[in-house]
mmCIF file of C-alpha atoms and ligand atoms in Angstrom:
data_model
loop_
_atom_site.group_PDB
_atom_site.id
_atom_site.type_symbol
_atom_site.label_atom_id
_atom_site.label_comp_id
_atom_site.label_asym_id
_atom_site.label_seq_id
_atom_site.Cartn_x
_atom_site.Cartn_y
_atom_site.Cartn_z
ATOM 1 C CA UNK A 1 5.586 -6.653 19.364
ATOM 2 C CA UNK A 2 5.960 -7.683 15.735
ATOM 3 C CA UNK A 3 7.168 -6.043 12.565
ATOM 4 C CA UNK A 4 4.210 -6.010 10.227
ATOM 5 C CA UNK A 5 5.498 -4.824 6.889
ATOM 6 C CA UNK A 6 7.942 -2.770 4.936
ATOM 7 C CA UNK A 7 6.485 -0.701 2.107
ATOM 8 C CA UNK A 8 8.585 -0.047 -0.956
ATOM 9 C CA UNK A 9 9.852 2.953 -2.866
ATOM 10 C CA UNK A 10 9.762 6.651 -2.254
ATOM 11 C CA UNK A 11 6.961 9.093 -2.831
ATOM 12 C CA UNK A 12 7.596 12.775 -3.360
ATOM 13 C CA UNK A 13 4.390 14.789 -3.446
ATOM 14 C CA UNK A 14 6.218 17.866 -4.745
ATOM 15 C CA UNK A 15 6.744 16.044 -8.005
ATOM 16 C CA UNK A 16 3.069 15.351 -8.508
ATOM 17 C CA UNK A 17 2.094 18.650 -10.121
ATOM 18 C CA UNK A 18 5.093 18.593 -12.470
ATOM 19 C CA UNK A 19 4.214 15.096 -13.612
ATOM 20 C CA UNK A 20 0.662 16.230 -14.417
ATOM 21 C CA UNK A 21 1.618 19.576 -15.961
ATOM 22 C CA UNK A 22 1.130 18.360 -19.557
ATOM 23 C CA UNK A 23 -2.137 16.515 -18.895
ATOM 24 C CA UNK A 24 -5.694 17.905 -18.854
ATOM 25 C CA UNK A 25 -6.580 19.565 -15.511
ATOM 26 C CA UNK A 26 -9.159 16.973 -14.473
ATOM 27 C CA UNK A 27 -6.436 14.320 -14.419
ATOM 28 C CA UNK A 28 -4.690 16.052 -11.519
ATOM 29 C CA UNK A 29 -8.014 16.177 -9.682
ATOM 30 C CA UNK A 30 -8.479 12.447 -10.265
ATOM 31 C CA UNK A 31 -4.956 11.804 -9.052
ATOM 32 C CA UNK A 32 -5.549 13.786 -5.832
ATOM 33 C CA UNK A 33 -8.751 11.844 -5.193
ATOM 34 C CA UNK A 34 -6.950 8.562 -5.772
ATOM 35 C CA UNK A 35 -4.095 9.423 -3.421
ATOM 36 C CA UNK A 36 -5.784 11.385 -0.640
ATOM 37 C CA UNK A 37 -9.307 10.059 -0.625
ATOM 38 C CA UNK A 38 -9.102 6.493 -1.930
ATOM 39 C CA UNK A 39 -5.577 6.025 -0.527
ATOM 40 C CA UNK A 40 -4.290 4.145 -3.586
ATOM 41 C CA UNK A 41 -0.953 2.450 -3.041
ATOM 42 C CA UNK A 42 -0.201 1.934 -6.718
ATOM 43 C CA UNK A 43 -1.433 3.647 -9.903
ATOM 44 C CA UNK A 44 -2.666 0.217 -11.038
ATOM 45 C CA UNK A 45 -5.588 0.756 -8.640
ATOM 46 C CA UNK A 46 -6.538 4.020 -10.376
ATOM 47 C CA UNK A 47 -8.651 2.521 -13.146
ATOM 48 C CA UNK A 48 -10.045 5.900 -14.292
ATOM 49 C CA UNK A 49 -6.619 6.401 -15.899
ATOM 50 C CA UNK A 50 -5.716 4.746 -19.208
ATOM 51 C CA UNK A 51 -3.319 1.835 -18.866
ATOM 52 C CA UNK A 52 -0.341 3.581 -20.464
ATOM 53 C CA UNK A 53 -0.741 6.569 -18.141
ATOM 54 C CA UNK A 54 -0.824 4.247 -15.140
ATOM 55 C CA UNK A 55 2.376 2.594 -16.321
ATOM 56 C CA UNK A 56 4.062 5.963 -16.889
ATOM 57 C CA UNK A 57 2.989 7.209 -13.462
ATOM 58 C CA UNK A 58 4.190 4.044 -11.782
ATOM 59 C CA UNK A 59 7.635 4.893 -13.150
ATOM 60 C CA UNK A 60 7.643 8.714 -12.833
ATOM 61 C CA UNK A 61 5.697 9.026 -9.601
ATOM 62 C CA UNK A 62 5.595 5.778 -7.677
ATOM 63 C CA UNK A 63 3.099 5.888 -4.810
ATOM 64 C CA UNK A 64 5.025 3.708 -2.392
ATOM 65 C CA UNK A 65 6.055 5.094 0.982
ATOM 66 C CA UNK A 66 9.143 3.544 2.456
ATOM 67 C CA UNK A 67 8.513 2.609 6.051
ATOM 68 C CA UNK A 68 9.034 -0.034 8.639
ATOM 69 C CA UNK A 69 6.067 -0.730 10.883
ATOM 70 C CA UNK A 70 6.097 -2.236 14.346
ATOM 71 C CA UNK A 71 2.851 -3.226 16.029
ATOM 72 C CA UNK A 72 2.430 -3.473 19.804
ATOM 73 C CA UNK A 73 1.339 -6.867 21.109
ATOM 74 C CA UNK A 74 -2.126 -5.584 22.056
ATOM 75 C CA UNK A 75 -2.533 -4.199 18.510
ATOM 76 C CA UNK A 76 -3.507 -0.764 19.821
ATOM 77 C CA UNK A 77 -0.394 1.052 18.686
ATOM 78 C CA UNK A 78 1.664 0.907 15.512
ATOM 79 C CA UNK A 79 4.929 2.765 15.176
ATOM 80 C CA UNK A 80 6.301 3.661 11.752
ATOM 81 C CA UNK A 81 9.801 4.613 10.867
ATOM 82 C CA UNK A 82 9.341 6.496 7.598
ATOM 83 C CA UNK A 83 12.363 6.919 5.346
ATOM 84 C CA UNK A 84 12.947 9.803 2.990
ATOM 85 C CA UNK A 85 15.346 10.449 0.138
ATOM 86 C CA UNK A 86 18.272 11.248 2.404
ATOM 87 C CA UNK A 87 17.388 8.054 4.332
ATOM 88 C CA UNK A 88 17.075 9.771 7.690
ATOM 89 C CA UNK A 89 13.821 8.556 9.177
ATOM 90 C CA UNK A 90 10.911 10.210 10.938
ATOM 91 C CA UNK A 91 8.817 8.350 13.416
ATOM 92 C CA UNK A 92 5.032 8.396 13.483
ATOM 93 C CA UNK A 93 2.607 6.477 15.676
ATOM 94 C CA UNK A 94 -0.949 5.284 15.129
ATOM 95 C CA UNK A 95 -3.093 4.876 18.233
ATOM 96 C CA UNK A 96 -6.435 3.064 18.133
ATOM 97 C CA UNK A 97 -8.775 4.354 20.830
ATOM 98 C CA UNK A 98 -11.627 2.330 22.281
ATOM 99 C CA UNK A 99 -14.145 4.918 21.047
ATOM 100 C CA UNK A 100 -13.045 4.128 17.446
ATOM 101 C CA UNK A 101 -10.919 7.235 17.025
ATOM 102 C CA UNK A 102 -7.643 6.635 15.213
ATOM 103 C CA UNK A 103 -5.003 9.182 16.129
ATOM 104 C CA UNK A 104 -1.760 9.613 14.232
ATOM 105 C CA UNK A 105 1.061 11.342 16.065
ATOM 106 C CA UNK A 106 3.412 12.913 13.511
ATOM 107 C CA UNK A 107 6.952 14.264 13.592
ATOM 108 C CA UNK A 108 7.597 17.791 12.337
ATOM 109 C CA UNK A 109 11.386 17.591 12.450
ATOM 110 C CA UNK A 110 13.997 14.875 12.582
ATOM 111 C CA UNK A 111 15.462 15.287 16.040
ATOM 112 C CA UNK A 112 14.943 18.486 18.008
ATOM 113 C CA UNK A 113 17.163 21.385 19.030
ATOM 114 C CA UNK A 114 15.319 22.093 22.282
ATOM 115 C CA UNK A 115 17.179 19.550 24.406
ATOM 116 C CA UNK A 116 14.501 18.896 27.040
ATOM 117 C CA UNK A 117 16.041 16.713 29.728
ATOM 118 C CA UNK A 118 13.305 14.077 29.755
ATOM 119 C CA UNK A 119 12.929 13.680 25.989
ATOM 120 C CA UNK A 120 14.657 11.102 23.812
ATOM 121 C CA UNK A 121 14.204 13.257 20.717
ATOM 122 C CA UNK A 122 15.874 16.154 22.486
ATOM 123 C CA UNK A 123 18.755 13.860 23.277
ATOM 124 C CA UNK A 124 19.265 13.209 19.542
ATOM 125 C CA UNK A 125 19.900 16.842 18.725
ATOM 126 C CA UNK A 126 18.487 18.514 15.612
ATOM 127 C CA UNK A 127 18.928 16.825 12.235
ATOM 128 C CA UNK A 128 16.593 18.665 9.866
ATOM 129 C CA UNK A 129 13.121 20.073 9.286
ATOM 130 C CA UNK A 130 10.544 17.910 7.560
ATOM 131 C CA UNK A 131 8.712 19.283 4.532
ATOM 132 C CA UNK A 132 4.923 19.467 4.619
ATOM 133 C CA UNK A 133 4.858 16.559 2.144
ATOM 134 C CA UNK A 134 6.936 14.459 4.488
ATOM 135 C CA UNK A 135 4.568 15.267 7.346
ATOM 136 C CA UNK A 136 1.496 14.442 5.231
ATOM 137 C CA UNK A 137 3.121 11.181 4.130
ATOM 138 C CA UNK A 138 3.225 9.973 7.731
ATOM 139 C CA UNK A 139 -0.560 10.273 7.922
ATOM 140 C CA UNK A 140 -1.080 8.843 4.454
ATOM 141 C CA UNK A 141 0.836 5.735 5.392
ATOM 142 C CA UNK A 142 -1.593 4.989 8.217
ATOM 143 C CA UNK A 143 -4.626 5.998 6.126
ATOM 144 C CA UNK A 144 -3.643 3.248 3.685
ATOM 145 C CA UNK A 145 -3.240 0.749 6.462
ATOM 146 C CA UNK A 146 -6.576 1.617 8.092
ATOM 147 C CA UNK A 147 -8.397 1.473 4.754
ATOM 148 C CA UNK A 148 -7.811 -2.278 4.707
ATOM 149 C CA UNK A 149 -10.144 -2.597 7.706
ATOM 150 C CA UNK A 150 -12.587 0.068 6.508
ATOM 151 C CA UNK A 151 -11.282 2.699 8.937
ATOM 152 C CA UNK A 152 -9.838 6.196 8.608
ATOM 153 C CA UNK A 153 -7.467 8.474 10.474
ATOM 154 C CA UNK A 154 -9.723 10.701 12.592
ATOM 155 C CA UNK A 155 -7.200 12.752 14.592
ATOM 156 C CA UNK A 156 -3.677 14.053 14.102
ATOM 157 C CA UNK A 157 -1.362 15.361 16.799
ATOM 158 C CA UNK A 158 1.958 17.103 16.147
ATOM 159 C CA UNK A 159 3.526 15.455 19.155
ATOM 160 C CA UNK A 160 6.161 13.260 17.582
ATOM 161 C CA UNK A 161 9.747 14.281 17.004
ATOM 162 C CA UNK A 162 10.541 17.950 16.802
ATOM 163 C CA UNK A 163 9.208 21.369 17.720
ATOM 164 C CA UNK A 164 6.400 22.238 15.271
ATOM 165 C CA UNK A 165 6.679 26.017 15.823
ATOM 166 C CA UNK A 166 10.319 25.965 14.769
ATOM 167 C CA UNK A 167 9.177 24.577 11.418
ATOM 168 C CA UNK A 168 6.088 26.767 11.258
ATOM 169 C CA UNK A 169 5.429 27.120 7.537
ATOM 170 C CA UNK A 170 5.813 23.435 6.677
ATOM 171 C CA UNK A 171 3.861 22.398 9.794
ATOM 172 C CA UNK A 172 0.933 24.721 9.077
ATOM 173 C CA UNK A 173 0.781 23.842 5.399
ATOM 174 C CA UNK A 174 0.730 20.137 6.323
ATOM 175 C CA UNK A 175 -2.057 20.742 8.865
ATOM 176 C CA UNK A 176 -4.087 22.672 6.278
ATOM 177 C CA UNK A 177 -3.504 19.992 3.666
ATOM 178 C CA UNK A 178 -4.634 17.236 6.048
ATOM 179 C CA UNK A 179 -7.778 19.212 6.692
ATOM 180 C CA UNK A 180 -8.531 20.104 3.080
ATOM 181 C CA UNK A 181 -7.428 17.015 1.174
ATOM 182 C CA UNK A 182 -7.704 14.180 3.690
ATOM 183 C CA UNK A 183 -10.837 15.574 5.307
ATOM 184 C CA UNK A 184 -9.509 15.510 8.869
ATOM 185 C CA UNK A 185 -11.502 18.052 10.874
ATOM 186 C CA UNK A 186 -9.397 21.054 11.946
ATOM 187 C CA UNK A 187 -10.731 20.548 15.486
ATOM 188 C CA UNK A 188 -9.195 17.081 15.414
ATOM 189 C CA UNK A 189 -5.713 18.382 14.604
ATOM 190 C CA UNK A 190 -3.539 19.422 17.573
ATOM 191 C CA UNK A 191 -0.194 21.185 17.632
ATOM 192 C CA UNK A 192 1.994 20.838 20.704
ATOM 193 C CA UNK A 193 4.761 23.329 21.508
ATOM 194 C CA UNK A 194 7.383 23.658 24.202
ATOM 195 C CA UNK A 195 6.444 27.348 24.320
ATOM 196 C CA UNK A 196 7.787 29.209 21.279
ATOM 197 C CA UNK A 197 6.001 32.508 21.948
ATOM 198 C CA UNK A 198 6.233 33.915 18.408
ATOM 199 C CA UNK A 199 4.723 30.670 17.097
ATOM 200 C CA UNK A 200 1.794 30.826 19.528
ATOM 201 C CA UNK A 201 1.041 34.434 18.549
ATOM 202 C CA UNK A 202 1.196 33.586 14.844
ATOM 203 C CA UNK A 203 -0.871 30.427 15.299
ATOM 204 C CA UNK A 204 -3.721 32.315 16.968
ATOM 205 C CA UNK A 205 -4.226 34.336 13.788
ATOM 206 C CA UNK A 206 -4.701 31.238 11.609
ATOM 207 C CA UNK A 207 -8.239 31.019 10.260
ATOM 208 C CA UNK A 208 -8.490 27.331 11.195
ATOM 209 C CA UNK A 209 -9.809 25.700 14.350
ATOM 210 C CA UNK A 210 -6.676 23.696 15.088
ATOM 211 C CA UNK A 211 -5.954 22.907 18.746
ATOM 212 C CA UNK A 212 -3.022 24.148 20.763
ATOM 213 C CA UNK A 213 -1.191 22.158 23.446
ATOM 214 C CA UNK A 214 1.539 23.656 25.621
ATOM 215 C CA UNK A 215 4.258 21.529 27.195
ATOM 216 C CA UNK A 216 4.607 23.239 30.571
ATOM 217 C CA UNK A 217 5.960 20.479 32.833
ATOM 218 C CA UNK A 218 6.961 22.746 35.717
ATOM 219 C CA UNK A 219 5.265 25.394 37.895
ATOM 220 C CA UNK A 220 8.209 27.809 38.207
ATOM 221 C CA UNK A 221 11.066 29.150 36.122
ATOM 222 C CA UNK A 222 13.828 27.573 38.155
ATOM 223 C CA UNK A 223 12.589 24.029 37.630
ATOM 224 C CA UNK A 224 11.321 24.628 34.103
ATOM 225 C CA UNK A 225 14.676 26.011 32.979
ATOM 226 C CA UNK A 226 16.368 22.914 34.370
ATOM 227 C CA UNK A 227 14.011 20.561 32.554
ATOM 228 C CA UNK A 228 13.492 22.623 29.410
ATOM 229 C CA UNK A 229 16.347 24.915 28.318
ATOM 230 C CA UNK A 230 13.879 26.804 26.076
ATOM 231 C CA UNK A 231 12.500 28.368 29.272
ATOM 232 C CA UNK A 232 15.602 30.535 29.539
ATOM 233 C CA UNK A 233 14.490 32.205 26.306
ATOM 234 C CA UNK A 234 10.721 32.107 26.847
ATOM 235 C CA UNK A 235 9.919 32.156 30.562
ATOM 236 C CA UNK A 236 6.843 30.592 32.118
ATOM 237 C CA UNK A 237 5.233 34.049 32.384
ATOM 238 C CA UNK A 238 5.893 34.883 28.729
ATOM 239 C CA UNK A 239 4.478 31.546 27.608
ATOM 240 C CA UNK A 240 1.359 31.847 29.760
ATOM 241 C CA UNK A 241 0.807 35.432 28.628
ATOM 242 C CA UNK A 242 0.945 34.238 25.012
ATOM 243 C CA UNK A 243 -1.510 31.424 25.863
ATOM 244 C CA UNK A 244 -3.856 33.964 27.473
ATOM 245 C CA UNK A 245 -3.691 36.063 24.288
ATOM 246 C CA UNK A 246 -4.386 32.940 22.209
ATOM 247 C CA UNK A 247 -7.457 32.076 24.302
ATOM 248 C CA UNK A 248 -8.739 35.648 24.113
ATOM 249 C CA UNK A 249 -8.308 35.741 20.349
ATOM 250 C CA UNK A 250 -9.642 32.272 19.490
ATOM 251 C CA UNK A 251 -11.962 31.372 22.357
ATOM 252 C CA UNK A 252 -10.519 27.879 22.061
ATOM 253 C CA UNK A 253 -9.609 25.562 24.910
ATOM 254 C CA UNK A 254 -5.867 24.991 25.384
ATOM 255 C CA UNK A 255 -4.307 21.795 26.653
ATOM 256 C CA UNK A 256 -1.573 22.344 29.252
ATOM 257 C CA UNK A 257 0.678 19.276 29.215
ATOM 258 C CA UNK A 258 2.348 18.382 32.498
ATOM 259 C CA UNK A 259 4.726 15.452 32.621
ATOM 260 C CA UNK A 260 4.976 13.807 36.037
ATOM 261 C CA UNK A 261 8.500 12.765 36.981
ATOM 262 C CA UNK A 262 9.043 11.160 40.360
ATOM 263 C CA UNK A 263 10.621 13.511 42.926
ATOM 264 C CA UNK A 264 11.305 16.134 40.271
ATOM 265 C CA UNK A 265 8.032 17.971 39.600
ATOM 266 C CA UNK A 266 5.306 15.822 41.182
ATOM 267 C CA UNK A 267 4.960 17.013 44.797
ATOM 268 C CA UNK A 268 1.821 18.512 46.320
ATOM 269 C CA UNK A 269 3.827 21.753 46.621
ATOM 270 C CA UNK A 270 4.491 21.672 42.869
ATOM 271 C CA UNK A 271 0.770 21.135 42.283
ATOM 272 C CA UNK A 272 -0.165 24.084 44.517
ATOM 273 C CA UNK A 273 2.326 26.293 42.759
ATOM 274 C CA UNK A 274 0.911 25.194 39.398
ATOM 275 C CA UNK A 275 -2.612 26.145 40.492
ATOM 276 C CA UNK A 276 -1.350 29.560 41.510
ATOM 277 C CA UNK A 277 0.575 30.358 38.379
ATOM 278 C CA UNK A 278 -2.116 29.048 36.001
ATOM 279 C CA UNK A 279 -4.831 31.025 37.780
ATOM 280 C CA UNK A 280 -2.710 34.135 37.654
ATOM 281 C CA UNK A 281 -2.479 34.101 33.865
ATOM 282 C CA UNK A 282 -5.369 31.985 32.554
ATOM 283 C CA UNK A 283 -8.948 32.691 33.494
ATOM 284 C CA UNK A 284 -10.752 29.913 31.670
ATOM 285 C CA UNK A 285 -10.656 27.572 28.670
ATOM 286 C CA UNK A 286 -7.754 25.358 29.592
ATOM 287 C CA UNK A 287 -7.304 21.855 30.895
ATOM 288 C CA UNK A 288 -4.227 20.291 32.470
ATOM 289 C CA UNK A 289 -3.241 16.973 30.976
ATOM 290 C CA UNK A 290 -1.189 14.908 33.421
ATOM 291 C CA UNK A 291 1.204 12.564 31.631
ATOM 292 C CA UNK A 292 3.240 9.953 33.499
ATOM 293 C CA UNK A 293 6.867 10.209 32.401
ATOM 294 C CA UNK A 294 7.681 7.440 29.946
ATOM 295 C CA UNK A 295 11.183 6.121 30.670
ATOM 296 C CA UNK A 296 13.282 6.586 27.563
ATOM 297 C CA UNK A 297 16.503 5.062 28.707
ATOM 298 C CA UNK A 298 18.267 7.737 26.713
ATOM 299 C CA UNK A 299 20.449 8.954 29.556
ATOM 300 C CA UNK A 300 21.252 5.955 31.697
ATOM 301 C CA UNK A 301 24.075 7.751 33.466
ATOM 302 C CA UNK A 302 21.767 10.414 34.797
ATOM 303 C CA UNK A 303 21.053 13.944 33.793
ATOM 304 C CA UNK A 304 24.335 15.656 34.329
ATOM 305 C CA UNK A 305 24.992 16.249 30.607
ATOM 306 C CA UNK A 306 24.233 19.920 30.839
ATOM 307 C CA UNK A 307 25.047 20.167 34.497
ATOM 308 C CA UNK A 308 21.438 20.669 35.536
ATOM 309 C CA UNK A 309 20.923 17.633 37.700
ATOM 310 C CA UNK A 310 24.608 17.255 38.446
ATOM 311 C CA UNK A 311 24.199 17.245 42.190
ATOM 312 C CA UNK A 312 22.018 14.176 42.033
ATOM 313 C CA UNK A 313 24.148 12.179 39.616
ATOM 314 C CA UNK A 314 23.723 9.334 39.003
ATOM 315 C CA UNK A 315 20.060 10.227 38.798
ATOM 316 C CA UNK A 316 17.571 8.581 36.582
ATOM 317 C CA UNK A 317 14.131 9.997 35.821
ATOM 318 C CA UNK A 318 11.301 7.705 36.838
ATOM 319 C CA UNK A 319 7.552 7.993 36.368
ATOM 320 C CA UNK A 320 5.522 9.255 39.319
ATOM 321 C CA UNK A 321 3.572 6.624 41.185
ATOM 322 C CA UNK A 322 -0.152 6.265 40.562
ATOM 323 C CA UNK A 323 -0.733 7.496 44.092
ATOM 324 C CA UNK A 324 1.257 10.680 43.542
ATOM 325 C CA UNK A 325 -0.464 11.344 40.233
ATOM 326 C CA UNK A 326 -3.864 11.022 41.910
ATOM 327 C CA UNK A 327 -2.729 13.369 44.673
ATOM 328 C CA UNK A 328 -1.389 15.898 42.181
ATOM 329 C CA UNK A 329 -4.660 15.779 40.262
ATOM 330 C CA UNK A 330 -6.680 16.233 43.464
ATOM 331 C CA UNK A 331 -4.707 19.371 44.399
ATOM 332 C CA UNK A 332 -5.387 20.856 40.963
ATOM 333 C CA UNK A 333 -9.069 20.020 41.192
ATOM 334 C CA UNK A 334 -9.311 21.428 44.705
ATOM 335 C CA UNK A 335 -7.831 24.592 43.262
ATOM 336 C CA UNK A 336 -10.664 24.668 40.708
ATOM 337 C CA UNK A 337 -8.569 23.514 37.758
ATOM 338 C CA UNK A 338 -9.778 20.875 35.323
ATOM 339 C CA UNK A 339 -7.256 18.030 35.046
ATOM 340 C CA UNK A 340 -7.222 14.797 33.075
ATOM 341 C CA UNK A 341 -4.767 11.952 33.096
ATOM 342 C CA UNK A 342 -3.443 10.627 29.836
ATOM 343 C CA UNK A 343 -1.930 7.217 29.817
ATOM 344 C CA UNK A 344 1.138 6.999 27.639
ATOM 345 C CA UNK A 345 0.417 4.894 24.602
ATOM 346 C CA UNK A 346 2.905 2.587 23.058
ATOM 347 C CA UNK A 347 5.303 2.449 25.951
ATOM 348 C CA UNK A 348 6.480 -1.026 24.995
ATOM 349 C CA UNK A 349 7.412 -0.023 21.463
ATOM 350 C CA UNK A 350 9.059 3.240 22.521
ATOM 351 C CA UNK A 351 6.253 4.877 20.653
ATOM 352 C CA UNK A 352 4.843 7.323 23.141
ATOM 353 C CA UNK A 353 4.648 10.692 21.483
ATOM 354 C CA UNK A 354 7.601 12.953 22.044
ATOM 355 C CA UNK A 355 10.015 10.214 22.934
ATOM 356 C CA UNK A 356 10.448 8.509 19.643
ATOM 357 C CA UNK A 357 14.096 9.185 19.082
ATOM 358 C CA UNK A 358 15.928 6.475 20.956
ATOM 359 C CA UNK A 359 15.424 3.480 18.715
ATOM 360 C CA UNK A 360 16.092 5.555 15.647
ATOM 361 C CA UNK A 361 19.414 6.694 17.011
ATOM 362 C CA UNK A 362 20.486 3.140 17.553
ATOM 363 C CA UNK A 363 19.768 1.990 14.029
HETATM 364 N N1 SAH B 1 8.142 19.646 20.756
HETATM 365 C C1 SAH B 1 6.765 19.672 21.056
HETATM 366 C C2 SAH B 1 6.013 18.493 20.470
HETATM 367 C C3 SAH B 1 6.671 17.164 20.556
HETATM 368 S S1 SAH B 1 6.870 16.523 22.179
HETATM 369 C C4 SAH B 1 6.549 19.787 22.553
HETATM 370 O O1 SAH B 1 7.502 19.671 23.305
HETATM 371 O O2 SAH B 1 5.415 20.023 22.942
HETATM 372 C C5 SAH B 1 5.220 15.970 22.561
HETATM 373 C C6 SAH B 1 4.936 15.777 24.033
HETATM 374 O O3 SAH B 1 5.605 14.607 24.566
HETATM 375 C C7 SAH B 1 5.410 16.945 24.883
HETATM 376 O O4 SAH B 1 4.435 17.332 25.815
HETATM 377 C C8 SAH B 1 6.626 16.363 25.533
HETATM 378 O O5 SAH B 1 6.978 17.076 26.661
HETATM 379 C C9 SAH B 1 6.193 14.938 25.798
HETATM 380 N N2 SAH B 1 7.301 14.034 26.154
HETATM 381 C C10 SAH B 1 8.605 14.141 25.852
HETATM 382 N N3 SAH B 1 9.324 13.145 26.413
HETATM 383 C C11 SAH B 1 8.455 12.370 27.085
HETATM 384 C C12 SAH B 1 8.581 11.203 27.888
HETATM 385 N N4 SAH B 1 9.744 10.622 28.078
HETATM 386 N N5 SAH B 1 7.467 10.687 28.451
HETATM 387 C C13 SAH B 1 6.251 11.261 28.220
HETATM 388 N N6 SAH B 1 6.061 12.358 27.482
HETATM 389 C C14 SAH B 1 7.153 12.928 26.923
HETATM 390 FE FE1 SF4 B 2 11.863 18.879 21.482
HETATM 391 FE FE2 SF4 B 2 9.382 18.587 22.449
HETATM 392 FE FE3 SF4 B 2 11.315 16.796 22.999
HETATM 393 FE FE4 SF4 B 2 11.449 19.206 24.094
HETATM 394 S S1 SF4 B 2 9.835 17.673 24.428
HETATM 395 S S2 SF4 B 2 13.147 18.097 23.133
HETATM 396 S S3 SF4 B 2 10.643 20.469 22.464
HETATM 397 S S4 SF4 B 2 10.442 17.213 20.996
#
């Protein structure tokens, strides 16, 4: 692990149009190309602009993004802590895949109000929503970095800090902007939700081919409510009914995320129950993504904070063993359900998506 750089200054995309308001229209077009296609880091690089304009823009609209980057020792993952005007940071992660895809996992909020028991971000509580500019900036930062080695961001997942459907308008405008201005294919942009039903039903009407991922993590309401308090508001049935409506409307494949936590939700019984409930509500076009729990260390004293796992205190969540994961997967497949196993990226730099909060909190 090594810190690779700290980029200066603060960029505020909202200001861009105001700065260009008095200039001919084509100048704004040139500026957009420079920022979102050529990934300029300073106006000095934008040589289509006269020198005095470049100097003015460097003062009025500096292109720097303030961030601290930490690279994993194998170089496959880079975590960024991006700072904004009010100095509270958002975390974003770049993952290099062996098939040359470069995925950026972005945050949609700072912190999260959903309080899932296994999630470090949930443990932080909710700080504030991010604006679409602030979401786009997280991708832009990595686009600039990848440009140096002739690469581009190919995929974006909204799986960092926060619940995207509780910041719907900013999230969707960022996703559309990434598609339109940065040229990231809509089919390569995925939004993950803990199951905000209204958000799912709104999302299915969007005229874009974005992907939907659902964090399910439990096969029944009793366990899901313990792990994810949001389930008390939107039950498993309500969420799966909304997913069924989404599939019917869009004909798009949905990713069902299932975190495997040792002795909590990873038994063969749990797997059988999952087969049953998924088959009851979803006929086709879904895949279960099995994710080993990534230890966050956020609740070392156990999970009694909200009283849910009180009986087992002190109880610490641990990842399921490889053997159990394989068994769980086999039960799903025997039940005719497609399942894949995702290995958590960036474990060593606390950069696995959805559990980015811990280090931030300690800063
Ligand atoms: N709030 C949204 C998106 C952010 S979380 C959601 O919950 O879907 C992104 C993913 O990371 C979710 O599937 C979440 O359950 C998962 N996640 C959270 N904590 C994790 C941990 N400690 N280990 C592995 N995955 C985790
Ligand atoms: Fe929020 Fe998602 Fe973490 Fe739950 S898993 S607390 S919804 S970020």
